[in-house]
């Protein structure tokens, strides 16, 4: 294994310091792996926070900034942050208006966020939650009861962050976050395994002539191994699975995301987007906005996921509202 | 080789269609591999264009938009665009105020841009050029007389694009572009080779226990093969080479870029940025802005480059001015 790291034990710590060195609008809470807006808590605004294992960058710390997250807790690579860290995150981002916790559906994240919430509620902080479970590939998985939370989470961050930036209250911020959760689906695939810094070898074995459909973002198994397929065939498999699940009416407007898993050239993501947009049209749907890039990665894994989210006027306004973060800027 | 492509002969064509499907503010000139702003030529504004081989995305098409490029020609993977395509690019972006061509120093790009310029000048179009040669690793190389043009080119796009957006004339736009060229240096390294779609196997052989310093963006040889080193050691090698070349005075403000080569997890780029900023401080320099991400890639190569550019008040204003492109947004 060759990686641009020092000691694998220090990689998250050093990454977080590298982030605050790049982005002076963020700061790290002392002796934690928690990043928050430098001006947190923001007076009069509901806080919006998230968190989870590291290795998915820019998720989640890269979405801290105006119009998205107030802060994020980073666990070790592919490991949940502790309840203590979630507690510090919520405390540091509550201005008195309450905090929305956006939780990807993994058992560790859910459990540790819930423990943290019990603690801060005893101190009088209002907390609302949404649990994102957009992965249509599998019911239950290695780390999950119910569906996994994957790239659709970014749209939840965006909509909730925009609503909070408007000065709306916690109930409203939670409502729009849940509205995204109710209208989004994602499915991913891998050409290659990821390699964690700690283990230093492939998390799973994927022969040179096979790919895995329905893969999770930690290298956990998908739905099916198949022979290598073309980009168009892969895009069709993923898109049809997502659209089957969403069951949208003709004429429905959608946001689409072609998300790279970390090691995939951007060139290939555009090749996928070309076919995706053709399929969206074939289904009588209308793309309101198409995102292409690395939004929620799995270290150096090569592969991609496709996300589709049905949008109405309210979600279009929120997803199109200004945001200024390292991982996503809308103006 | 596993890639998210269909036929390797179609990959650039399909990528370009995937880009225009994602970005309605861009259009593709018919029967070419040229992308331009949808509203090109922009009345009363100097055009700023670039181009080169594909495989470096988001370079260059991803920098088309307000405050950066008016258009870009995409060659086949790692191949120069033709003179005809450069000619169409310049013609489509000239509003009568002239066009600045930002050329990375590769023999094919320089030759084909020059041929195109001779043609359009006969039609009465004013064209100015800058040749970017920021790679401090090697004098002359496989595809170059003199130093190669690499990631510093993005800063040239940004400064020239901002100056053009202010409505300044061609001489002024060229002057600030050249100012960036005169003040920027870059050096890169690879952990792994890239794999082109056409060849389907590693462009060069790099053993599991070695890395290559001073690598080019097409897999052309660097300055030195060494045993695997830590991120801090690699960062020090690259940074010291760049700073030796620039020979800056103490107290000088700089922009830094940690650029991923396409297959490198963002996590690792932040680990590099942490050490880079420490070294910048050790040299008595001051970072005015730090960029971290995939700006100029080499397909799926794992590795990174470090760019340092000395900035004065004028360059800070231009680099900090608004820009709205898929690959870089400043607000």
XYZ file of C-alpha atoms in Angstrom:
662
model
C 0.000 0.000 0.000
C 1.209 3.503 -0.856
C -0.615 6.457 0.661
C 0.131 10.100 1.333
C 0.000 9.636 5.079
C 2.366 9.567 8.032
C 1.261 7.177 10.782
C -2.119 5.550 10.123
C -3.070 6.337 13.739
C -2.682 10.055 13.059
C -4.428 10.376 9.730
C -7.742 11.808 10.956
C -6.034 14.155 13.393
C -3.700 15.449 10.691
C -6.481 15.713 8.137
C -8.532 17.898 10.486
C -5.551 20.181 11.114
C -4.981 20.340 7.356
C -8.609 21.400 6.926
C -8.499 24.213 9.476
C -5.181 25.325 7.940
C -6.975 25.617 4.594
C -10.266 27.056 5.845
C -9.957 29.776 8.473
C -13.767 29.936 8.656
C -13.670 26.598 10.508
C -12.201 25.733 13.859
C -11.581 22.500 15.674
C -12.953 22.081 19.177
C -9.981 21.474 21.506
C -9.033 17.824 22.090
C -11.768 16.535 19.780
C -12.272 15.490 16.166
C -15.090 18.022 15.846
C -15.049 20.925 13.369
C -17.451 23.864 13.614
C -17.942 27.199 11.879
C -15.561 29.662 13.400
C -18.525 31.869 14.377
C -20.589 29.039 15.921
C -23.068 29.213 17.513
C -24.689 31.616 15.059
C -27.005 33.983 16.886
C -30.688 33.427 16.227
C -30.121 30.501 13.858
C -30.956 26.824 14.294
C -27.767 24.766 14.222
C -27.439 22.013 11.590
C -24.865 19.313 12.317
C -23.828 15.920 11.060
C -20.997 13.468 11.458
C -19.785 9.967 10.925
C -16.692 7.990 10.140
C -13.832 9.605 8.248
C -12.780 8.483 4.786
C -15.804 9.965 3.002
C -14.378 13.457 2.432
C -15.600 16.059 1.687
C -18.365 14.446 3.827
C -19.042 15.821 6.398
C -16.581 18.518 7.483
C -16.266 19.858 3.951
C -19.888 20.989 4.064
C -19.395 23.329 6.996
C -20.133 26.916 6.063
C -22.823 29.453 5.211
C -26.012 27.762 4.080
C -25.087 24.196 5.043
C -23.609 22.719 8.240
C -22.633 24.508 11.438
C -20.368 21.652 12.427
C -19.483 17.999 11.992
C -17.902 15.271 14.081
C -15.321 13.040 12.412
C -14.856 9.514 13.670
C -11.799 7.463 12.923
C -11.719 5.989 9.416
C -15.055 4.216 8.827
C -15.865 4.411 12.589
C -18.568 6.410 14.319
C -17.642 9.469 16.367
C -18.134 8.972 20.110
C -21.217 10.148 21.979
C -18.987 12.679 23.781
C -17.902 14.187 20.494
C -21.464 14.427 19.222
C -22.364 16.082 22.521
C -19.626 18.687 22.162
C -20.668 19.288 18.560
C -24.280 19.967 19.493
C -23.349 22.139 22.467
C -20.990 24.248 20.346
C -23.570 24.915 17.634
C -26.667 25.661 19.729
C -27.401 29.380 19.899
C -30.527 28.694 21.933
C -32.662 28.015 18.836
C -31.990 24.268 18.897
C -29.999 21.943 16.657
C -30.930 19.542 13.863
C -28.772 16.409 13.782
C -28.572 14.817 10.327
C -27.690 11.166 10.920
C -26.724 8.650 8.249
C -28.354 5.341 9.119
C -25.493 3.325 10.603
C -25.949 1.677 13.972
C -22.948 3.361 15.591
C -23.850 6.837 14.361
C -27.477 6.477 15.420
C -26.619 5.080 18.859
C -23.913 7.619 19.657
C -25.932 10.584 18.387
C -28.906 9.398 20.501
C -26.790 9.117 23.634
C -25.388 12.595 22.997
C -28.863 14.012 22.494
C -30.056 12.609 25.815
C -27.137 14.376 27.476
C -27.639 17.795 25.877
C -31.408 17.685 26.327
C -30.782 17.399 30.044
C -28.909 20.697 29.736
C -31.941 22.232 28.032
C -30.894 22.080 24.388
C -33.636 21.289 21.864
C -32.510 18.699 19.347
C -34.387 17.309 16.367
C -33.094 14.510 14.185
C -33.480 13.055 10.739
C -32.090 9.665 9.807
C -31.022 9.421 6.174
C -31.557 6.026 4.534
C -31.375 6.702 0.821
C -29.495 3.586 -0.327
C -32.005 1.549 -2.322
C -29.614 -1.389 -2.765
C -30.187 -3.345 0.416
C -32.583 -3.662 3.306
C -30.367 -4.121 6.371
C -26.628 -4.557 5.965
C -23.394 -5.238 7.767
C -23.657 -2.035 9.834
C -27.318 -1.164 9.483
C -30.859 -2.036 10.434
C -32.821 -0.719 7.515
C -31.324 1.051 4.547
C -27.959 2.760 4.631
C -27.512 6.522 4.473
C -25.309 7.556 1.593
C -24.870 10.418 -0.892
C -28.428 11.740 -0.645
C -27.342 13.054 2.753
C -25.657 15.982 1.007
C -29.021 17.181 -0.250
C -30.381 16.963 3.306
C -27.462 19.118 4.534
C -28.163 21.613 1.763
C -31.924 21.922 2.245
C -31.797 22.010 6.043
C -28.881 24.444 6.013
C -30.722 26.797 3.667
C -33.882 26.700 5.776
C -31.885 27.407 8.932
C -30.106 30.288 7.173
C -33.530 31.814 6.484
C -34.048 32.038 10.252
C -36.788 29.398 10.378
C -37.362 27.417 13.560
C -36.252 23.899 14.433
C -39.535 22.251 13.405
C -39.361 23.830 9.962
C -35.708 22.915 9.497
C -36.480 19.326 10.448
C -39.523 19.252 8.173
C -37.574 20.146 5.041
C -34.743 17.772 5.966
C -37.280 14.951 6.273
C -38.858 16.017 2.982
C -35.558 15.360 1.237
C -35.191 12.004 3.019
C -38.680 11.038 1.822
C -37.899 11.890 -1.807
C -34.356 10.707 -2.437
C -32.786 7.436 -3.519
C -29.201 6.373 -4.257
C -27.386 3.303 -5.523
C -23.651 2.780 -5.884
C -21.173 0.394 -7.460
C -17.480 -0.366 -7.175
C -14.843 -1.232 -9.742
C -12.241 -1.683 -7.006
C -12.119 -2.028 -3.251
C -10.969 0.759 -0.974
C -7.828 0.399 1.129
C -7.987 1.749 4.680
C -4.827 3.345 6.090
C -4.939 1.029 9.106
C -5.323 -2.249 7.250
C -3.204 -1.273 4.270
C -4.782 -3.776 1.925
C -8.022 -4.129 -0.012
C -11.075 -4.284 2.282
C -12.615 -6.854 -0.022
C -11.471 -8.905 -2.960
C -12.832 -7.937 -6.339
C -11.332 -9.794 -9.297
C -10.045 -7.840 -12.299
C -13.007 -8.979 -14.429
C -15.814 -8.300 -11.924
C -17.587 -5.305 -10.434
C -19.928 -5.016 -7.462
C -23.340 -3.361 -7.657
C -25.131 -1.932 -4.647
C -21.903 -1.468 -2.717
C -21.844 0.521 0.538
C -19.480 3.374 1.289
C -17.276 1.316 3.636
C -16.669 -1.531 1.257
C -19.549 -3.514 2.773
C -21.123 -5.948 0.336
C -23.598 -4.937 -2.321
C -26.379 -6.785 -4.017
C -24.627 -8.451 -6.875
C -21.259 -9.232 -8.399
C -21.248 -9.246 -12.133
C -18.788 -9.337 -14.989
C -17.383 -5.993 -16.012
C -20.012 -3.937 -17.838
C -19.883 -0.764 -19.901
C -20.507 2.632 -18.313
C -23.887 2.807 -20.041
C -24.930 -0.618 -18.733
C -23.803 0.233 -15.201
C -25.588 3.590 -15.312
C -28.757 1.877 -16.456
C -28.597 -0.711 -13.628
C -28.124 1.973 -10.970
C -30.622 4.453 -12.386
C -33.387 1.900 -12.929
C -32.989 0.613 -9.372
C -33.282 4.117 -7.952
C -36.224 5.089 -10.160
C -38.056 1.828 -9.396
C -37.770 2.656 -5.737
C -38.867 6.299 -6.069
C -41.765 5.530 -8.428
C -42.121 9.109 -9.693
C -44.895 10.551 -11.855
C -44.130 11.588 -15.389
C -43.069 15.234 -15.623
C -41.607 15.203 -12.106
C -38.569 17.475 -11.702
C -35.494 15.946 -10.085
C -31.994 16.735 -8.913
C -29.439 14.122 -9.949
C -26.013 13.396 -8.498
C -23.267 11.351 -10.119
C -20.935 10.856 -7.169
C -17.389 9.561 -7.447
C -16.172 7.134 -4.785
C -12.762 8.829 -4.420
C -10.510 7.141 -6.965
C -12.659 7.669 -10.056
C -11.493 10.147 -12.716
C -13.942 13.015 -13.209
C -13.929 12.164 -16.920
C -15.683 8.890 -16.151
C -18.314 10.564 -13.971
C -19.283 12.764 -16.927
C -19.582 9.681 -19.146
C -22.028 8.311 -16.545
C -23.913 11.609 -16.392
C -24.443 11.569 -20.150
C -26.312 8.248 -19.938
C -28.081 9.181 -16.711
C -29.614 12.280 -18.284
C -30.727 10.236 -21.289
C -32.483 7.768 -18.955
C -34.099 10.562 -16.952
C -35.552 11.876 -20.202
C -36.669 8.386 -21.280
C -38.681 8.116 -18.058
C -40.453 11.401 -18.765
C -38.707 13.099 -15.857
C -37.057 16.535 -15.976
C -33.669 17.290 -14.518
C -33.797 20.592 -12.661
C -30.140 20.400 -11.620
C -27.364 17.841 -12.242
C -24.417 17.528 -9.880
C -21.272 15.649 -10.880
C -18.268 15.190 -8.587
C -16.858 13.605 -5.439
C -19.420 14.365 -2.733
C -19.332 11.282 -0.509
C -16.332 9.072 -1.083
C -14.937 5.825 0.178
C -11.197 6.604 0.383
C -9.558 5.482 -2.878
C -12.378 3.237 -4.101
C -13.050 3.424 -7.844
C -16.725 3.502 -8.629
C -19.718 5.801 -8.525
C -23.175 6.238 -7.097
C -26.258 7.762 -8.643
C -28.710 9.798 -6.588
C -32.098 11.057 -7.720
C -34.247 13.390 -5.599
C -37.720 14.574 -6.577
C -38.027 18.313 -6.018
C -40.951 20.706 -5.691
C -40.794 24.509 -5.604
C -39.782 24.537 -1.961
C -36.892 22.093 -2.388
C -35.731 23.862 -5.547
C -35.559 27.129 -3.635
C -33.617 25.522 -0.784
C -31.222 23.483 -2.924
C -30.593 26.511 -5.146
C -30.063 28.936 -2.241
C -26.550 30.323 -1.673
C -24.065 28.099 0.110
C -20.385 28.642 0.669
C -18.522 25.544 1.810
C -15.339 23.808 0.634
C -17.296 20.858 -0.766
C -20.230 22.699 -2.332
C -20.718 26.296 -3.373
C -23.941 27.699 -4.769
C -24.289 31.338 -5.668
C -8.292 -2.501 -16.470
C -11.725 -1.516 -15.173
C -13.083 1.901 -16.051
C -16.478 3.570 -16.189
C -16.339 4.001 -19.949
C -17.957 2.544 -23.043
C -15.602 2.436 -26.041
C -12.213 4.055 -25.381
C -12.529 5.837 -28.738
C -15.663 7.629 -27.523
C -14.595 8.665 -24.051
C -13.818 12.339 -24.772
C -16.903 12.760 -26.942
C -19.139 11.238 -24.257
C -17.453 13.205 -21.482
C -18.130 16.477 -23.300
C -21.787 15.560 -23.789
C -21.955 14.624 -20.109
C -20.577 18.044 -19.229
C -23.053 20.021 -21.313
C -25.830 17.819 -19.875
C -24.718 18.888 -16.398
C -23.951 22.537 -17.145
C -26.505 24.316 -19.331
C -24.333 27.455 -19.188
C -21.898 25.701 -21.550
C -22.370 24.541 -25.097
C -20.332 22.424 -27.426
C -19.437 23.817 -30.846
C -20.954 21.476 -33.454
C -18.673 18.668 -34.677
C -15.815 19.698 -32.389
C -14.391 18.904 -28.963
C -14.671 22.583 -28.037
C -16.790 23.879 -25.148
C -17.684 27.545 -24.743
C -19.880 29.640 -22.468
C -23.406 29.461 -23.772
C -23.425 33.260 -24.138
C -20.057 33.464 -25.954
C -18.809 35.776 -27.302
C -19.536 38.098 -24.365
C -20.126 41.635 -25.620
C -17.402 44.097 -24.767
C -15.254 41.529 -22.939
C -11.871 40.097 -23.882
C -12.176 36.338 -24.366
C -9.991 34.047 -22.250
C -9.476 30.528 -23.581
C -7.315 27.500 -22.965
C -7.131 23.886 -23.971
C -5.048 20.770 -24.094
C -5.287 17.030 -23.887
C -8.162 15.425 -21.986
C -7.628 13.387 -18.833
C -6.836 16.372 -16.594
C -10.421 17.209 -15.600
C -11.681 19.610 -14.375
C -8.895 21.157 -16.513
C -9.773 22.940 -18.765
C -13.500 22.756 -19.607
C -14.457 22.722 -15.941
C -13.168 26.280 -15.589
C -15.563 27.724 -18.140
C -17.869 30.295 -16.597
C -18.170 33.782 -15.164
C -14.807 35.139 -14.062
C -12.636 32.435 -15.646
C -12.617 30.914 -19.135
C -14.882 31.691 -22.075
C -14.063 28.373 -23.673
C -11.675 25.443 -23.904
C -10.645 22.913 -26.517
C -10.318 19.283 -25.419
C -7.885 17.034 -27.258
C -8.071 13.289 -27.067
C -6.677 11.813 -23.847
C -3.198 13.298 -23.291
C -3.161 14.651 -26.899
C -3.246 18.243 -28.090
C -6.379 19.640 -29.707
C -5.985 20.312 -33.415
C -5.189 23.754 -34.833
C -8.675 23.761 -36.380
C -10.288 23.281 -32.978
C -8.215 26.046 -31.408
C -9.233 28.259 -34.342
C -12.936 27.569 -33.788
C -12.484 28.170 -30.063
C -10.910 31.587 -30.584
C -13.416 32.595 -33.239
C -16.353 31.643 -31.009
C -15.110 33.647 -28.023
C -13.996 36.869 -29.750
C -16.496 39.670 -29.262
C -14.203 42.075 -31.126
C -12.138 42.862 -28.019
C -9.599 40.107 -28.719
C -8.793 36.815 -27.025
C -6.103 35.696 -24.582
C -4.921 32.118 -25.162
C -3.514 30.484 -22.032
C -1.210 27.723 -23.271
C 0.422 25.061 -21.123
C 3.964 24.550 -22.366
C 3.706 21.320 -24.370
C 5.020 21.249 -27.919
C 1.744 20.127 -29.504
C -0.371 22.687 -27.643
C 2.028 25.520 -28.465
C 2.344 24.563 -32.129
C -1.373 24.041 -32.733
C -2.398 27.172 -30.845
C 0.176 29.173 -32.877
C -1.133 27.829 -36.179
C -4.687 28.669 -35.116
C -3.658 32.162 -34.105
C -2.087 32.797 -37.509
C -5.385 31.808 -39.119
C -7.668 33.964 -36.948
C -5.329 36.938 -37.120
C -5.779 36.869 -40.885
C -9.492 37.278 -40.176
C -8.753 40.326 -38.043
C -8.961 38.834 -34.537
C -6.463 40.127 -31.977
C -4.922 37.303 -29.990
C -2.434 37.510 -27.143
C -0.832 34.481 -25.524
C 0.833 33.390 -22.333
C 2.739 30.143 -22.064
C 2.570 28.582 -18.614
C 5.710 26.747 -17.500
C 5.366 26.415 -13.742
C 6.773 22.904 -13.253
C 10.069 23.368 -11.408
C 10.978 19.675 -11.620
C 12.633 19.475 -15.015
C 14.101 21.667 -17.735
C 12.887 20.111 -20.994
C 10.977 16.832 -20.937
C 9.407 14.176 -23.090
C 6.877 16.587 -24.601
C 8.432 19.941 -23.834
C 11.213 22.369 -24.650
C 11.602 24.254 -21.403
C 9.533 23.659 -18.316
C 6.116 22.008 -18.392
C 2.882 23.846 -17.663
C 0.935 22.248 -14.844
C -1.403 23.187 -11.979
C -0.286 26.830 -11.740
C -2.267 27.279 -14.968
C -5.470 27.401 -12.920
C -4.280 30.573 -11.220
C -3.571 32.072 -14.646
C -7.126 31.242 -15.744
C -8.461 32.835 -12.576
C -6.474 36.071 -12.703
C -6.918 36.614 -16.443
C -10.610 35.736 -16.254
C -11.170 38.218 -13.432
C -9.342 40.984 -15.279
C -11.350 40.333 -18.419
C -14.571 40.359 -16.377
C -13.646 43.863 -15.189
C -13.807 44.978 -18.819
C -10.078 45.619 -19.147
C -8.393 45.398 -22.570
C -6.362 42.564 -24.043
C -2.979 44.033 -23.045
C -4.066 44.280 -19.425
C -5.524 40.777 -19.391
C -2.292 39.422 -20.835
C -0.201 41.430 -18.381
C -1.852 39.918 -15.285
C -1.757 36.426 -16.792
C 1.985 36.813 -17.349
C 2.360 38.167 -13.821
C 1.005 34.892 -12.456
C 3.305 32.907 -14.769
C 6.279 34.894 -13.465
C 5.426 34.225 -9.835
C 4.262 30.621 -9.667
C 5.980 27.266 -9.250
C 4.709 23.692 -8.971
C 6.129 20.250 -8.352
C 4.304 16.925 -8.384
C 4.792 13.313 -7.383
C 3.152 9.990 -8.089
C 2.425 6.985 -5.900
C 0.991 5.084 -8.863
C 0.907 5.373 -12.632
C -2.162 6.470 -14.531
C -3.961 4.106 -16.903
C -5.221 5.593 -20.169
C -8.512 4.257 -21.549
C -6.860 3.458 -24.864
C -3.876 1.519 -23.546
C -5.691 -0.043 -20.606
C -2.557 -0.641 -18.580
C -0.167 1.408 -16.482
C 1.620 4.097 -18.523
C 4.788 3.425 -16.544
C 5.925 0.849 -14.061
C 6.253 1.972 -10.478
C 7.053 -0.784 -7.977
C 4.961 -1.134 -4.822
C 7.830 0.199 -2.676
C 8.781 3.220 -4.796
C 7.374 6.638 -5.646
C 8.333 9.125 -8.356
C 9.116 12.775 -7.622
C 8.826 15.517 -10.232
C 6.369 13.531 -12.307
C 4.504 15.177 -15.189
C 0.753 15.112 -15.678
C 0.868 12.520 -18.472
C 2.947 9.984 -16.650
C 6.135 11.340 -18.224
C 9.210 10.765 -16.076
C 10.116 12.906 -13.117
C 13.393 13.747 -11.507
C 13.859 10.910 -9.094
C 12.554 7.542 -7.978
C 12.852 6.924 -4.303
C 11.651 4.479 -1.719
C 8.222 5.186 -0.295
C 8.338 8.187 2.036
C 5.911 9.640 4.565
C 3.481 12.403 3.577
C 5.531 14.900 5.574
C 8.768 13.905 3.837
C 7.135 14.077 0.412
C 5.571 17.444 1.190
C 8.944 18.757 2.292
C 10.660 17.561 -0.914
C 8.052 19.192 -3.141
C 7.715 22.403 -1.158
C 11.455 22.990 -0.809
C 11.945 22.479 -4.552
C 9.241 25.002 -5.364
C 10.429 27.558 -2.818
C 14.074 27.206 -3.931
C 12.958 28.032 -7.432
C 10.766 30.992 -6.443
C 13.323 32.467 -4.015
C 10.798 34.654 -2.186
C 11.513 37.357 0.380
C 10.510 36.829 3.981
C 6.999 38.108 4.691
C 5.844 37.479 1.106
C 2.179 36.490 0.828
C 1.394 33.400 -1.230
C -1.446 31.277 -2.538
C -0.840 27.557 -2.128
C -2.466 24.645 -3.933
C -2.393 21.007 -2.875
C -3.645 19.351 -6.040
C -4.746 15.732 -6.264
C -3.769 13.762 -9.364
C -7.199 12.124 -9.719
C -7.038 8.940 -7.660
C -5.914 10.457 -4.357
C -8.375 10.585 -1.442
C -9.112 14.144 -0.306
C -8.160 13.031 3.213
C -4.558 12.613 2.077
C -4.466 16.024 0.411
C -5.391 17.616 3.729
C -2.591 15.675 5.453
C -0.233 17.206 2.866
C -1.713 20.684 3.388
C -1.046 20.493 7.116
C 2.689 20.036 6.549
C 2.773 22.495 3.641
C 1.373 25.289 5.805
C 3.901 24.493 8.529
C 6.735 24.782 5.981
C 5.347 28.036 4.563
C 5.464 29.451 8.091
C 8.977 28.102 8.700
C 10.147 30.037 5.648
C 8.678 33.261 6.990
C 6.055 33.347 4.250
C 2.361 34.061 4.779
C -0.434 32.052 3.195
C -3.083 34.405 1.897
C -5.246 31.562 0.564
C -4.867 27.752 0.547
C -6.590 25.607 -2.064
C -6.937 21.845 -1.610
C -8.574 19.576 -4.185
C -8.423 18.017 -7.631
C -7.678 20.925 -9.992
C -5.475 19.376 -12.663
C -5.491 15.615 -12.685
C -3.877 12.787 -14.547
C -6.765 10.320 -14.916
C -6.617 7.857 -12.012
C -3.032 8.559 -10.949
C -2.485 8.609 -7.184
C -0.251 11.440 -6.097
C -0.264 15.180 -5.612
C 1.374 18.393 -6.663
C 2.162 21.493 -4.652
C 1.874 24.954 -6.172
C 3.023 28.210 -4.593
C 2.309 31.607 -6.145
C 3.556 34.902 -4.738
C 0.739 37.447 -4.668
C 0.593 41.231 -4.383
C -2.504 43.362 -3.871
C -3.442 43.149 -7.553
C -3.228 39.355 -7.732
C -5.090 38.992 -4.437
C -7.926 41.090 -5.823
C -8.053 39.045 -9.026
C -7.718 35.615 -7.417
C -10.324 36.563 -4.812
C -12.798 38.019 -7.315
C -16.064 36.154 -7.944
C -15.956 33.145 -10.239
C -18.673 30.649 -11.002
C -17.424 27.521 -12.757
C -17.889 23.786 -12.110
C -14.249 23.389 -11.057
C -13.811 26.544 -8.989
C -16.281 28.887 -7.364
C -15.317 32.041 -5.512
C -17.908 34.334 -4.022
